[in-house]
CSV table of C-alpha atoms in Angstrom, one decimal:
chain,number,residue,atom,x,y,z
A,19,GLN,CA,0.3,-20.4,6.4
A,20,VAL,CA,0.8,-16.6,6.3
A,21,GLN,CA,-0.1,-14.4,9.2
A,22,LEU,CA,-0.7,-10.6,8.8
A,23,VAL,CA,-0.9,-8.3,11.9
A,24,GLU,CA,-2.0,-4.9,11.5
A,25,SER,CA,-1.5,-1.9,13.9
A,26,GLY,CA,-1.6,1.9,14.0
A,27,GLY,CA,-5.2,2.6,14.0
A,28,GLY,CA,-6.9,4.9,16.3
A,29,LEU,CA,-9.0,8.1,16.7
A,30,VAL,CA,-8.0,11.1,15.1
A,31,GLN,CA,-9.4,14.5,14.2
A,32,ALA,CA,-10.2,15.4,10.6
A,33,GLY,CA,-7.1,16.8,8.9
A,34,GLY,CA,-5.0,14.6,11.0
A,35,SER,CA,-2.6,11.7,9.9
A,36,LEU,CA,-2.1,8.2,10.8
A,37,ARG,CA,0.3,5.5,9.6
A,38,LEU,CA,-0.8,1.9,9.5
A,39,SER,CA,1.7,-1.0,9.6
A,40,CYS,CA,1.2,-4.7,8.6
A,41,VAL,CA,3.8,-7.3,9.5
A,42,VAL,CA,3.8,-10.4,7.6
A,43,SER,CA,5.1,-13.8,8.7
A,44,GLY,CA,5.1,-17.4,7.7
A,45,ARG,CA,6.2,-17.2,4.1
A,46,THR,CA,8.6,-15.1,1.8
A,47,PHE,CA,7.2,-11.7,2.0
A,48,SER,CA,8.9,-10.3,-0.9
A,49,ASN,CA,7.0,-12.6,-3.3
A,50,PHE,CA,3.6,-11.0,-2.5
A,51,VAL,CA,1.7,-8.2,-3.7
A,52,MET,CA,0.4,-6.3,-0.6
A,53,GLY,CA,-2.8,-4.4,-0.3
A,54,TRP,CA,-4.8,-2.3,1.9
A,55,PHE,CA,-8.7,-2.5,2.0
A,56,ARG,CA,-11.2,-0.9,4.2
A,57,GLN,CA,-14.7,-1.5,5.4
A,58,ALA,CA,-17.1,0.9,6.9
A,59,PRO,CA,-20.2,0.1,8.7
A,60,GLY,CA,-22.9,-1.4,6.4
A,61,ALA,CA,-20.6,-1.2,3.4
A,62,GLU,CA,-18.7,-3.6,1.4
A,63,ARG,CA,-15.0,-4.0,1.7
A,64,GLU,CA,-13.2,-1.7,-0.8
A,65,PHE,CA,-9.8,-1.5,-2.3
A,66,VAL,CA,-7.5,1.3,-0.8
A,67,ALA,CA,-4.1,0.7,-2.3
A,68,ALA,CA,-1.6,-2.0,-3.3
A,69,ILE,CA,2.2,-2.4,-4.0
A,70,THR,CA,4.1,-5.0,-5.9
A,71,TRP,CA,6.9,-7.1,-4.3
A,72,SER,CA,9.6,-4.7,-5.5
A,73,GLY,CA,7.9,-1.6,-4.5
A,74,GLY,CA,8.3,-0.3,-7.9
A,75,ASN,CA,4.5,-0.3,-8.8
A,76,THR,CA,1.6,1.0,-6.7
A,77,ALA,CA,-2.1,1.6,-7.3
A,78,TYR,CA,-4.6,3.6,-5.3
A,79,ALA,CA,-8.4,4.0,-5.3
A,80,ASP,CA,-9.1,7.1,-7.3
A,81,SER,CA,-10.7,8.8,-4.3
A,82,LEU,CA,-7.6,8.5,-2.2
A,83,LYS,CA,-4.9,9.5,-4.6
A,84,GLY,CA,-2.8,12.3,-3.1
A,85,ARG,CA,-3.8,11.7,0.5
A,86,PHE,CA,-2.8,7.9,1.1
A,87,THR,CA,0.7,6.4,0.4
A,88,ILE,CA,1.5,2.6,0.4
A,89,SER,CA,5.2,1.6,1.0
A,90,ARG,CA,6.9,-1.7,2.1
A,91,ASP,CA,10.1,-2.7,3.7
A,92,ASN,CA,10.8,-6.2,2.6
A,93,ALA,CA,13.8,-6.5,5.2
A,94,LYS,CA,11.2,-5.9,7.9
A,95,ASN,CA,8.3,-7.8,6.2
A,96,THR,CA,6.2,-4.9,6.7
A,97,VAL,CA,3.8,-2.8,4.6
A,98,TYR,CA,2.7,0.6,5.5
A,99,LEU,CA,-0.1,3.0,4.8
A,100,GLN,CA,0.5,6.6,5.5
A,101,MET,CA,-2.9,8.4,5.6
A,102,ASN,CA,-2.9,12.3,5.5
A,103,SER,CA,-5.6,15.0,5.6
A,104,LEU,CA,-8.1,12.3,6.9
A,105,LYS,CA,-11.7,12.9,6.7
A,106,PRO,CA,-14.7,11.5,8.6
A,107,GLU,CA,-15.5,9.4,5.6
A,108,ASP,CA,-12.3,7.5,6.0
A,109,THR,CA,-13.7,6.0,9.1
A,110,ALA,CA,-13.5,2.2,8.8
A,111,VAL,CA,-11.8,-0.9,9.7
A,112,TYR,CA,-8.6,-1.2,7.5
A,113,TYR,CA,-7.3,-4.5,6.6
A,114,CYS,CA,-4.0,-5.5,5.0
A,115,ALA,CA,-4.0,-8.4,2.7
A,116,ALA,CA,-1.5,-10.5,0.5
A,117,ASP,CA,-2.0,-11.6,-3.0
A,118,ILE,CA,0.5,-14.6,-3.6
A,119,SER,CA,-0.4,-15.4,-7.2
A,120,LEU,CA,1.1,-12.7,-9.1
A,121,PRO,CA,3.9,-10.8,-7.5
A,122,THR,CA,4.3,-8.2,-10.2
A,123,ARG,CA,0.7,-7.6,-11.1
A,124,ILE,CA,-1.6,-5.4,-8.9
A,125,ARG,CA,-5.1,-6.6,-8.5
A,126,VAL,CA,-7.9,-4.6,-6.7
A,127,THR,CA,-10.7,-7.2,-6.0
A,128,VAL,CA,-11.2,-8.6,-2.6
A,129,SER,CA,-11.7,-12.2,-3.8
A,130,GLU,CA,-8.2,-12.1,-5.5
A,131,TYR,CA,-6.3,-11.7,-2.2
A,132,ASP,CA,-5.3,-14.9,-0.3
A,133,TYR,CA,-4.5,-13.8,3.2
A,134,TRP,CA,-6.0,-11.1,5.4
A,135,GLY,CA,-5.1,-9.5,8.7
A,136,GLN,CA,-7.6,-8.9,11.5
A,137,GLY,CA,-8.1,-5.4,10.7
A,138,THR,CA,-7.5,-2.1,12.7
A,139,GLN,CA,-10.1,0.5,13.4
A,140,VAL,CA,-9.5,4.2,12.2
A,141,THR,CA,-12.0,6.7,13.4
A,142,VAL,CA,-11.9,10.1,12.0
A,143,SER,CA,-13.9,12.7,14.1
A,144,SER,CA,-15.3,15.9,12.5
């Protein structure tokens, strides 16, 4: 069993920054690809970013490149999402997820991730 707990969400003005954290417990964290997804009201859950177990490879949704940065600290079993220059359209519930199948290959589809956190709300005001 794997548990993921996100934190760091909140209310921020447009142009501001937030850093989300996700702590993983229950299995060897360093074997996972970790991803962040988000879901806005009335919309489907969408890929945001992901990082391989070593941290050597990352991937981002095209629309978020340059503003969001994913990183991980395997010693702390934690993955981070630094979000800068936030826009109102970034408002969503943000989820971290673990893909335990292929630790060196990044996948971007919701169904390919095995474990999910409960989500943290990010609200960006205009």
